[in-house]
Amino acid sequence: MRGVRSLVTLAVAASVGCAEWVAPRPGLTEQDEAMLAAMVSKGAPGDPSNEFLADDAVAELGQQLFFDRGLSNVATDGGFALATQGVPCVQCHAPTTGFSDPRTVRNVSLGLGWTGRNTPTLLNVAFYEWWGWDGRADTLWGQAVHAYEAAPTMGGDPLRLARALFDRYPDRYRALFNQSLPEELDPRHPNAARFERPRSPEAEAELRRIYERSLKAWGAYLSRLVSLDAPFDRFAQGDDHALSEGARRGLLLFIGKAGCVQCHRGPMFTDNQFHGVGVGQSGPNVPSVDTGRFTGLERLKANPFRRSVEVATPTEADVGRFRTKGLRNVALTGPFMHAGQLETLKDVVWFYNRGGDRAGAGPASVFLEPLGLGEREQGDLVLFLEALNGAPPAARWACDNSRPTFVGMKREFGAACAVIP
Ligand code: HEC
Ligand code: HEC
């Protein structure tokens, strides 16, 4: 383990380069300091494929679509009670729990059906290279297609979304994109059939344009859910008092003996790669098999809005691999792992301490071996993980600015804020 660790530290140190030399603090080596400096975020990488990314007004429309209950299909049987009123994105990604699901104690989420996977946080979601536990999207707004259309989440489709926009935000749409929504999207319009299947090529093109703009509005909104400046960052930037003694010892384990940094590295504590840590498919409503990256690649290939031209062909080695989860704000977003199999951070540390499990569908990662950490060391690692909670995103992005779907509707998913007509 130590051998691998020094390779990683050297590689990180080399990639950081040497600015002016400052003596490392007691207990830290020069390489440690270089690695810590590389873990302080310098901001999101941006997304050249989303031309609306910098536009706050489009992001506000994305926020309305995020909170709106009128976009989803409705439950036919058994879905969460609210589904009779429609499922909004925020039902699973609530501001109160770091934009993860407040209703999941264990294991997975309920929309129109059971999702089969644990709902991840949306804080800092713009900072990744892949989205979904299986990397099914290679842009943030491309992930919104899966989020909206998946049968167990919202069961949406382009026509449903366009009709909802026509019904609820036509003036806003015109103001932002300098173009009116076609009247035929009104189901009562005599030419409404133009948008039903089979569609004319012009109706198809128009629908795609409306859909793409909506997905990008979601993307622009989600990129504003930024939460940095955790105690860890202040420590990494030289404030020795930012971490408690225990959290500081935990940090040294994280980048040292426990080897976490082999995978959880960089500003988001992820290598943006896929690994099998072997966590089993256990718990209520968890499917017995989840092939992870294998199906993720197939889904990426099927995504009409993907950026990659070439998509690798999935192989046996992809089975059971999942994306290394970013760890910022992790203490807010339990349960943990792709199907919420582990309830607390203590459970997670205990899982790694025993060398992971061999129960997942694929070959276990070569890195995992028992760590031999004592009780106190395990507790210190948890204290360190808790020091990764950042400042919450600006309040204007955490409130419900959607149009109510009916008069007197209660705002259950965060404070109401001004509805822009
Ligand atoms: C029923 C619950 C549910 C609803 C509703 C829902 N999501 Fe999710 N969301 C999930 C789950 C579960 C995942 C993990 C999917 C996977 O990897 O298989 C996820 C993943 C994501 C991700 C990727 C996060 C990451 O770390 O890669 C984004 C972005 C996202 N959702 C945005 C949205 C948006 C936008 C909407 C509304 C259009 C939405 N979600 C609606 C449950 C939900
Ligand atoms: C071999 C790479 C690797 C190593 C080493 C590793 N992790 Fe992970 N970690 C992952 C992957 C991959 C996931 C997602 C696994 C899944 O859900 O199947 C994950 C998930 C997690 C989660 C759950 C996050 C969430 O939001 O659900 C935590 C917490 C975590 N790791 C902490 C640690 C700690 C602490 C260590 C060191 C003791 C460590 N990891 C070592 C790859 C790694």
Coordinates of C-alpha atoms and ligand atoms in Angstrom, one line a residue:
M1 CA 0.0 0.0 0.0
R2 CA 2.7 2.5 0.9
G3 CA 4.5 1.8 -2.4
V4 CA 1.5 2.7 -4.4
R5 CA 0.9 5.7 -2.3
S6 CA 4.3 7.2 -2.9
L7 CA 3.8 6.7 -6.6
V8 CA 0.5 8.6 -6.5
T9 CA 2.0 11.4 -4.3
L10 CA 4.9 11.8 -6.7
A11 CA 2.6 11.9 -9.7
V12 CA 0.4 14.6 -8.0
A13 CA 3.4 16.6 -6.9
A14 CA 4.9 16.5 -10.4
S15 CA 1.6 17.7 -12.0
V16 CA 1.3 20.6 -9.5
G17 CA 4.7 21.9 -10.4
C18 CA 6.6 24.0 -7.9
A19 CA 5.5 27.5 -7.2
E20 CA 7.5 29.2 -4.5
W21 CA 8.9 26.7 -1.9
V22 CA 7.2 26.8 1.6
A23 CA 8.3 24.4 4.3
P24 CA 5.8 21.7 5.0
R25 CA 3.9 21.8 8.3
P26 CA 4.7 19.4 11.1
G27 CA 3.5 15.9 10.4
L28 CA 3.2 16.6 6.6
T29 CA 5.8 16.0 3.9
E30 CA 6.4 18.3 1.0
Q31 CA 4.5 15.8 -1.2
D32 CA 1.6 15.8 1.2
E33 CA 1.4 19.6 1.0
A34 CA 1.6 19.5 -2.8
M35 CA -1.2 17.0 -2.9
L36 CA -3.4 19.1 -0.5
A37 CA -2.8 22.2 -2.6
A38 CA -4.0 20.2 -5.7
M39 CA -7.2 19.3 -3.8
V40 CA -8.4 22.9 -3.4
S41 CA -10.9 23.7 -6.1
K42 CA -10.1 26.2 -8.7
G43 CA -13.7 26.3 -10.0
A44 CA -15.8 24.2 -12.4
P45 CA -14.2 23.2 -15.7
G46 CA -17.1 24.8 -17.7
D47 CA -19.0 23.1 -20.5
P48 CA -18.5 24.3 -24.1
S49 CA -21.4 22.2 -25.2
N50 CA -23.9 24.3 -23.2
E51 CA -24.1 27.9 -24.7
F52 CA -26.5 29.0 -21.9
L53 CA -24.2 28.0 -19.0
A54 CA -23.3 31.6 -18.0
D55 CA -26.9 32.9 -18.4
D56 CA -28.5 33.4 -15.0
A57 CA -31.9 33.9 -16.5
V58 CA -31.8 30.6 -18.3
A59 CA -30.6 29.0 -15.1
E60 CA -33.7 30.4 -13.4
L61 CA -35.9 28.7 -16.0
G62 CA -33.9 25.5 -15.2
Q63 CA -34.7 26.1 -11.5
Q64 CA -38.4 26.4 -12.3
L65 CA -38.3 23.1 -14.3
F66 CA -36.4 21.5 -11.4
F67 CA -39.1 22.3 -8.8
D68 CA -42.1 22.0 -11.1
R69 CA -44.5 19.1 -10.6
G70 CA -46.3 19.5 -13.9
L71 CA -43.6 17.9 -16.1
S72 CA -43.7 14.2 -15.2
N73 CA -45.9 11.4 -16.2
V74 CA -48.2 10.3 -13.4
A75 CA -48.1 7.1 -11.4
T76 CA -50.4 4.4 -12.5
D77 CA -49.9 2.1 -9.5
G78 CA -47.9 1.9 -6.3
G79 CA -45.7 5.0 -6.8
F80 CA -45.0 7.5 -4.1
A81 CA -48.3 9.2 -3.1
L82 CA -47.2 12.6 -4.4
A83 CA -46.9 11.1 -7.9
T84 CA -50.6 11.6 -8.3
Q85 CA -49.6 15.3 -8.5
G86 CA -46.5 14.6 -10.6
V87 CA -42.9 14.0 -9.6
P88 CA -40.5 16.9 -9.6
C89 CA -36.8 16.6 -9.8
V90 CA -36.6 18.1 -6.3
Q91 CA -38.6 15.2 -4.8
C92 CA -35.4 13.1 -4.8
H93 CA -32.8 15.9 -4.9
A94 CA -33.9 18.1 -1.9
P95 CA -32.0 21.3 -0.8
T96 CA -32.3 20.2 2.8
T97 CA -30.1 17.2 2.3
G98 CA -27.5 18.5 -0.1
F99 CA -29.8 17.8 -3.0
S100 CA -30.0 14.1 -2.3
D101 CA -33.1 12.2 -1.2
P102 CA -34.3 13.0 2.4
R103 CA -36.7 10.1 2.4
T104 CA -34.1 7.4 1.9
V105 CA -32.9 5.9 5.1
R106 CA -32.1 2.8 3.1
N107 CA -31.7 2.2 0.2
V108 CA -33.0 3.7 -3.0
S109 CA -35.5 6.3 -4.1
L110 CA -39.2 6.3 -5.2
G111 CA -40.5 8.3 -8.1
L112 CA -43.0 6.8 -10.4
G113 CA -41.3 3.5 -9.4
W114 CA -38.2 2.4 -7.4
T115 CA -35.0 3.8 -8.9
G116 CA -32.8 0.8 -8.0
R117 CA -29.9 3.2 -7.2
N118 CA -29.2 5.7 -4.5
T119 CA -29.9 9.3 -5.4
P120 CA -26.6 11.2 -5.4
T121 CA -26.1 14.8 -4.3
L122 CA -26.2 17.5 -6.9
L123 CA -23.9 19.8 -5.0
N124 CA -20.8 20.5 -7.2
V125 CA -22.3 18.3 -9.9
A126 CA -20.8 20.5 -12.6
F127 CA -17.3 19.5 -11.6
Y128 CA -17.3 15.9 -12.9
E129 CA -16.3 14.3 -16.2
W130 CA -19.0 11.6 -16.1
W131 CA -22.5 11.6 -14.6
G132 CA -24.6 8.8 -13.1
W133 CA -23.1 6.1 -10.9
D134 CA -22.3 4.2 -14.2
G135 CA -21.1 7.2 -16.2
R136 CA -24.1 7.1 -18.6
A137 CA -23.7 10.8 -19.5
D138 CA -20.7 12.8 -20.6
T139 CA -22.2 16.2 -20.1
L140 CA -24.3 17.5 -17.3
W141 CA -27.2 18.5 -19.5
G142 CA -27.0 15.2 -21.2
Q143 CA -27.6 13.5 -17.8
A144 CA -30.9 15.5 -17.6
V145 CA -32.3 13.3 -20.4
H146 CA -31.8 10.2 -18.3
A147 CA -33.1 11.9 -15.2
Y148 CA -36.3 13.1 -16.9
E149 CA -37.1 10.2 -19.1
A150 CA -36.3 7.2 -16.8
A151 CA -39.5 5.2 -16.1
P152 CA -38.9 5.0 -12.3
T153 CA -38.1 8.8 -12.0
M154 CA -40.4 11.0 -14.1
G155 CA -41.2 9.0 -17.2
G156 CA -41.0 12.2 -19.4
D157 CA -40.5 12.7 -23.1
P158 CA -39.9 15.7 -25.3
L159 CA -43.5 16.3 -26.2
R160 CA -44.6 16.2 -22.6
L161 CA -42.0 18.7 -21.6
A162 CA -42.8 21.0 -24.5
R163 CA -46.5 20.9 -23.7
A164 CA -45.7 21.7 -20.1
L165 CA -43.6 24.7 -21.2
F166 CA -46.4 25.9 -23.4
D167 CA -48.9 25.5 -20.6
R168 CA -46.8 27.1 -17.8
Y169 CA -43.9 29.2 -19.1
P170 CA -44.6 30.4 -22.6
D171 CA -43.8 34.1 -21.9
R172 CA -40.6 33.2 -20.2
Y173 CA -39.5 30.9 -23.0
R174 CA -40.2 33.7 -25.6
A175 CA -38.3 36.2 -23.5
L176 CA -35.3 34.0 -23.1
F177 CA -35.0 32.5 -26.5
N178 CA -36.6 35.2 -28.6
Q179 CA -38.9 32.8 -30.2
S180 CA -42.5 31.7 -29.4
L181 CA -43.5 28.2 -28.6
P182 CA -45.6 26.9 -31.5
E183 CA -49.3 27.1 -30.8
E184 CA -49.8 23.6 -32.0
L185 CA -48.3 22.5 -28.6
D186 CA -51.6 23.5 -27.2
P187 CA -53.5 20.2 -27.1
R188 CA -56.7 22.0 -28.1
H189 CA -55.2 23.6 -31.2
P190 CA -56.7 22.2 -34.5
N191 CA -53.1 21.4 -35.7
A192 CA -52.0 19.8 -32.4
A193 CA -51.7 16.5 -34.2
R194 CA -48.6 17.8 -36.0
F195 CA -46.7 17.1 -32.8
E196 CA -48.2 13.7 -32.2
R197 CA -46.5 10.7 -33.8
P198 CA -45.9 10.3 -36.7
R199 CA -44.5 13.8 -36.7
S200 CA -43.6 16.0 -39.7
P201 CA -39.8 16.6 -40.0
E202 CA -40.3 20.3 -39.1
A203 CA -42.3 19.4 -36.0
E204 CA -39.6 16.9 -35.1
A205 CA -36.9 19.5 -35.5
E206 CA -38.8 22.1 -33.5
L207 CA -39.4 19.7 -30.7
R208 CA -35.7 18.8 -30.5
R209 CA -34.8 22.4 -30.3
I210 CA -37.2 23.1 -27.5
Y211 CA -36.1 19.9 -25.7
E212 CA -32.4 20.7 -26.0
R213 CA -32.9 24.2 -24.7
S214 CA -34.8 22.8 -21.7
L215 CA -32.1 20.3 -20.9
K216 CA -29.5 23.0 -21.1
A217 CA -31.5 25.2 -18.8
W218 CA -31.4 22.3 -16.3
G219 CA -27.7 22.0 -16.8
A220 CA -27.2 25.8 -16.3
Y221 CA -29.3 25.6 -13.1
L222 CA -27.4 22.6 -11.7
S223 CA -24.0 24.2 -12.3
R224 CA -25.0 26.9 -9.8
L225 CA -25.3 24.4 -6.9
V226 CA -21.7 24.9 -5.8
S227 CA -20.5 24.2 -2.3
L228 CA -16.8 24.7 -1.6
D229 CA -14.8 26.3 1.2
A230 CA -15.0 23.3 3.6
P231 CA -12.8 23.2 6.7
F232 CA -10.5 20.9 4.6
D233 CA -9.9 23.7 2.1
R234 CA -9.0 26.2 4.7
F235 CA -6.5 23.7 6.2
A236 CA -5.1 22.9 2.8
Q237 CA -4.5 26.6 2.2
G238 CA -2.5 26.9 5.4
D239 CA -5.0 27.5 8.2
D240 CA -3.7 25.0 10.8
H241 CA -6.7 25.5 13.1
A242 CA -9.3 24.6 10.4
L243 CA -9.3 20.9 11.3
S244 CA -9.7 19.3 14.7
E245 CA -6.9 17.1 15.9
G246 CA -8.9 14.0 15.0
A247 CA -9.9 15.2 11.5
R248 CA -6.2 16.1 10.9
R249 CA -5.1 12.6 11.9
G250 CA -7.9 11.3 9.6
L251 CA -6.6 13.4 6.7
L252 CA -3.1 11.9 7.2
L253 CA -4.7 8.4 7.1
F254 CA -6.8 9.3 4.0
I255 CA -3.7 10.4 2.0
G256 CA -1.5 7.8 3.7
K257 CA -2.0 4.4 5.3
A258 CA -5.7 4.0 4.3
G259 CA -4.9 4.7 0.7
C260 CA -8.3 6.4 0.0
V261 CA -6.5 9.1 -2.2
Q262 CA -5.6 6.5 -4.8
C263 CA -9.1 6.9 -6.1
H264 CA -10.6 9.8 -4.2
R265 CA -8.2 12.5 -5.3
G266 CA -8.3 16.0 -6.9
P267 CA -10.6 18.9 -5.9
M268 CA -13.7 16.7 -5.9
F269 CA -12.0 13.7 -4.3
T270 CA -12.5 11.6 -7.4
D271 CA -10.3 10.3 -10.1
N272 CA -13.3 10.3 -12.5
Q273 CA -12.7 6.6 -13.1
F274 CA -14.7 3.5 -12.5
H275 CA -13.7 0.8 -10.0
G276 CA -15.3 -2.3 -8.4
V277 CA -15.1 -2.1 -4.7
G278 CA -17.4 -5.1 -4.5
V279 CA -20.2 -3.8 -2.4
G280 CA -23.1 -6.3 -2.6
Q281 CA -26.6 -5.8 -4.1
S282 CA -28.4 -5.9 -0.8
G283 CA -31.3 -4.1 0.8
P284 CA -35.0 -3.4 0.0
N285 CA -35.9 -2.6 -3.6
V286 CA -32.3 -3.1 -4.7
P287 CA -32.1 -5.2 -7.9
S288 CA -30.1 -8.5 -7.4
V289 CA -27.7 -7.6 -10.3
D290 CA -26.3 -4.3 -11.3
T291 CA -23.6 -4.4 -14.0
G292 CA -22.6 -0.7 -13.4
R293 CA -20.2 0.7 -16.0
F294 CA -21.1 -2.1 -18.5
T295 CA -24.6 -0.9 -18.9
G296 CA -23.5 2.7 -18.4
L297 CA -21.5 2.5 -21.7
E298 CA -24.6 1.1 -23.5
R299 CA -26.7 3.9 -22.1
L300 CA -24.1 6.5 -23.1
K301 CA -24.2 5.2 -26.6
A302 CA -28.0 5.4 -26.7
N303 CA -28.0 9.1 -25.5
P304 CA -28.8 11.3 -28.5
F305 CA -27.2 14.3 -26.7
R306 CA -23.8 12.8 -25.8
R307 CA -20.6 14.6 -26.6
S308 CA -18.3 11.7 -27.3
V309 CA -18.3 10.6 -30.9
E310 CA -16.8 7.2 -30.1
V311 CA -18.1 5.2 -27.2
A312 CA -15.9 2.2 -26.0
T313 CA -17.5 -1.2 -26.3
P314 CA -18.3 -2.5 -22.8
T315 CA -16.3 -5.6 -21.8
E316 CA -16.4 -8.1 -18.9
A317 CA -14.0 -5.9 -17.0
D318 CA -16.6 -3.1 -16.8
V319 CA -19.1 -5.3 -15.0
G320 CA -19.6 -4.1 -11.4
R321 CA -17.5 -1.0 -11.7
F322 CA -19.0 2.3 -10.5
R323 CA -17.8 5.9 -10.7
T324 CA -15.5 6.9 -7.8
K325 CA -17.9 9.1 -5.8
G326 CA -16.9 12.6 -5.1
L327 CA -16.7 13.1 -1.3
R328 CA -17.5 16.8 -0.8
N329 CA -20.5 17.2 1.5
V330 CA -20.7 13.5 1.9
A331 CA -21.8 13.7 5.5
L332 CA -25.0 15.3 4.3
T333 CA -26.0 12.6 1.9
G334 CA -26.3 9.2 3.4
P335 CA -27.0 6.4 2.9
F336 CA -23.9 5.5 0.9
M337 CA -22.7 3.6 -2.2
H338 CA -24.6 3.1 -5.5
A339 CA -27.6 1.4 -3.9
G340 CA -27.4 2.9 -0.5
Q341 CA -26.1 -0.3 1.0
L342 CA -24.1 1.3 3.8
E343 CA -26.0 3.5 6.2
T344 CA -23.4 5.6 8.0
L345 CA -19.9 6.9 7.3
K346 CA -18.7 4.6 10.1
D347 CA -20.1 1.7 8.1
V348 CA -18.2 2.9 5.0
V349 CA -14.9 3.1 6.8
W350 CA -15.5 -0.3 8.4
F351 CA -16.2 -1.7 4.9
Y352 CA -12.9 -0.4 3.5
N353 CA -11.0 -1.5 6.7
R354 CA -12.0 -5.1 6.0
G355 CA -10.8 -4.7 2.4
G356 CA -14.2 -4.1 0.8
D357 CA -16.4 -7.0 -0.1
R358 CA -16.4 -9.6 -3.0
A359 CA -20.1 -9.5 -3.4
G360 CA -20.5 -7.1 -6.3
A361 CA -21.1 -8.4 -9.8
G362 CA -17.5 -7.9 -11.1
P363 CA -13.9 -8.5 -10.3
A364 CA -12.9 -6.6 -7.1
S365 CA -10.5 -3.7 -7.6
V366 CA -6.8 -4.6 -7.3
F367 CA -6.3 -1.8 -4.8
L368 CA -8.5 -3.1 -2.0
E369 CA -6.9 -5.0 0.8
P370 CA -7.6 -5.0 4.5
L371 CA -6.3 -1.8 6.1
G372 CA -5.7 -2.8 9.7
L373 CA -7.0 0.4 11.2
G374 CA -7.8 0.5 14.9
E375 CA -11.0 1.9 16.4
R376 CA -9.6 5.4 16.9
E377 CA -8.1 5.5 13.4
Q378 CA -11.5 4.6 11.9
G379 CA -13.1 7.3 14.0
D380 CA -10.5 9.8 12.8
L381 CA -11.3 9.0 9.2
V382 CA -15.0 9.7 9.8
L383 CA -14.1 13.1 11.4
F384 CA -12.1 13.9 8.3
L385 CA -15.0 13.0 6.0
E386 CA -17.2 15.3 8.1
A387 CA -14.7 18.2 7.5
L388 CA -15.6 18.1 3.8
N389 CA -18.9 19.9 4.2
G390 CA -18.7 23.2 2.3
A391 CA -20.7 26.4 2.5
P392 CA -24.2 25.9 1.0
P393 CA -25.0 27.4 -2.4
A394 CA -26.6 30.8 -2.6
A395 CA -30.1 30.8 -1.2
R396 CA -31.6 32.1 -4.5
W397 CA -30.7 28.8 -6.1
A398 CA -32.2 26.6 -3.3
C399 CA -35.7 28.0 -3.3
D400 CA -38.8 27.0 -5.2
N401 CA -39.5 29.5 -8.0
S402 CA -41.9 27.3 -10.0
R403 CA -45.5 28.1 -10.8
P404 CA -47.8 26.2 -8.5
T405 CA -49.7 23.4 -10.3
F406 CA -52.9 24.3 -8.5
V407 CA -54.2 27.1 -6.3
G408 CA -53.1 26.8 -2.7
M409 CA -50.3 24.2 -3.4
K410 CA -48.0 23.8 -0.5
R411 CA -44.2 24.2 -1.1
E412 CA -42.9 21.0 0.4
F413 CA -39.4 21.1 -1.1
G414 CA -37.9 24.3 0.2
A415 CA -38.9 27.9 0.7
A416 CA -40.9 29.6 -2.0
C417 CA -39.2 32.4 -3.9
A418 CA -40.4 34.9 -6.5
V419 CA -42.0 33.2 -9.5
I420 CA -40.9 34.9 -12.7
P421 CA -43.8 34.9 -15.0
Ligands
HEC1 C1 -37.3 9.4 -8.3 C2 -36.1 10.1 -7.8 C3 -35.4 11.0 -8.8 C4 -35.9 12.1 -9.5 C5 -37.4 12.5 -9.6 C6 -34.8 12.7 -10.2 N1 -33.6 12.1 -9.9 FE1 -31.8 12.7 -10.5 N2 -31.1 10.9 -9.8 C7 -31.8 10.0 -9.1 C8 -31.0 8.7 -9.0 C9 -31.4 7.4 -8.4 C10 -29.7 9.0 -9.7 C11 -28.6 8.1 -9.9 C12 -28.8 7.5 -11.3 C13 -27.9 6.4 -11.6 O1 -26.7 6.5 -11.6 O2 -28.3 5.3 -12.0 C14 -29.8 10.4 -10.1 C15 -28.8 11.1 -10.7 C16 -28.8 12.4 -11.2 C17 -27.7 13.2 -11.7 C18 -26.3 12.7 -11.8 C19 -25.5 13.0 -10.5 C20 -24.2 12.4 -10.5 O3 -23.5 12.4 -9.4 O4 -23.7 12.0 -11.5 C21 -28.2 14.4 -12.0 C22 -27.4 15.6 -12.6 C23 -29.6 14.4 -11.8 N3 -30.0 13.2 -11.2 C24 -30.5 15.4 -12.0 C25 -31.9 15.3 -12.0 C26 -32.8 16.2 -12.6 C27 -32.4 17.5 -13.4 C28 -34.1 15.7 -12.4 C29 -35.4 16.2 -12.9 C30 -35.4 16.3 -14.4 C31 -33.9 14.5 -11.6 N4 -32.6 14.3 -11.4 C32 -35.0 13.8 -11.1 C33 -33.0 10.1 -8.6 C34 -33.9 11.0 -9.1
HEC2 C1 -10.2 1.5 -5.7 C2 -10.7 2.8 -5.6 C3 -11.2 3.3 -4.2 C4 -10.5 3.4 -3.0 C5 -9.1 2.9 -2.7 C6 -11.5 4.0 -2.1 N1 -12.6 4.3 -2.7 FE1 -14.3 5.1 -1.8 N2 -15.4 4.7 -3.5 C7 -14.8 4.2 -4.7 C8 -15.9 3.9 -5.6 C9 -15.8 3.3 -7.0 C10 -17.1 4.2 -4.9 C11 -18.5 4.0 -5.4 C12 -18.8 2.5 -5.1 C13 -20.1 1.9 -5.4 O1 -21.1 2.6 -5.1 O2 -20.2 0.8 -5.8 C14 -16.7 4.8 -3.6 C15 -17.6 5.2 -2.6 C16 -17.2 5.8 -1.4 C17 -18.1 6.5 -0.5 C18 -19.6 6.6 -0.6 C19 -19.9 8.0 -1.2 C20 -21.4 8.2 -1.4 O3 -21.8 9.3 -1.6 O4 -22.2 7.2 -1.4 C21 -17.3 6.9 0.6 C22 -17.8 7.7 1.8 C23 -15.9 6.5 0.3 N3 -15.9 5.8 -0.9 C24 -14.9 6.8 1.1 C25 -13.6 6.1 1.0 C26 -12.6 6.1 2.0 C27 -12.7 6.7 3.3 C28 -11.6 5.4 1.5 C29 -10.3 4.9 2.2 C30 -10.5 4.2 3.4 C31 -11.9 5.0 0.1 N4 -13.2 5.4 -0.1 C32 -11.2 4.2 -0.7 C33 -13.5 4.0 -5.0 C34 -12.5 3.9 -4.0

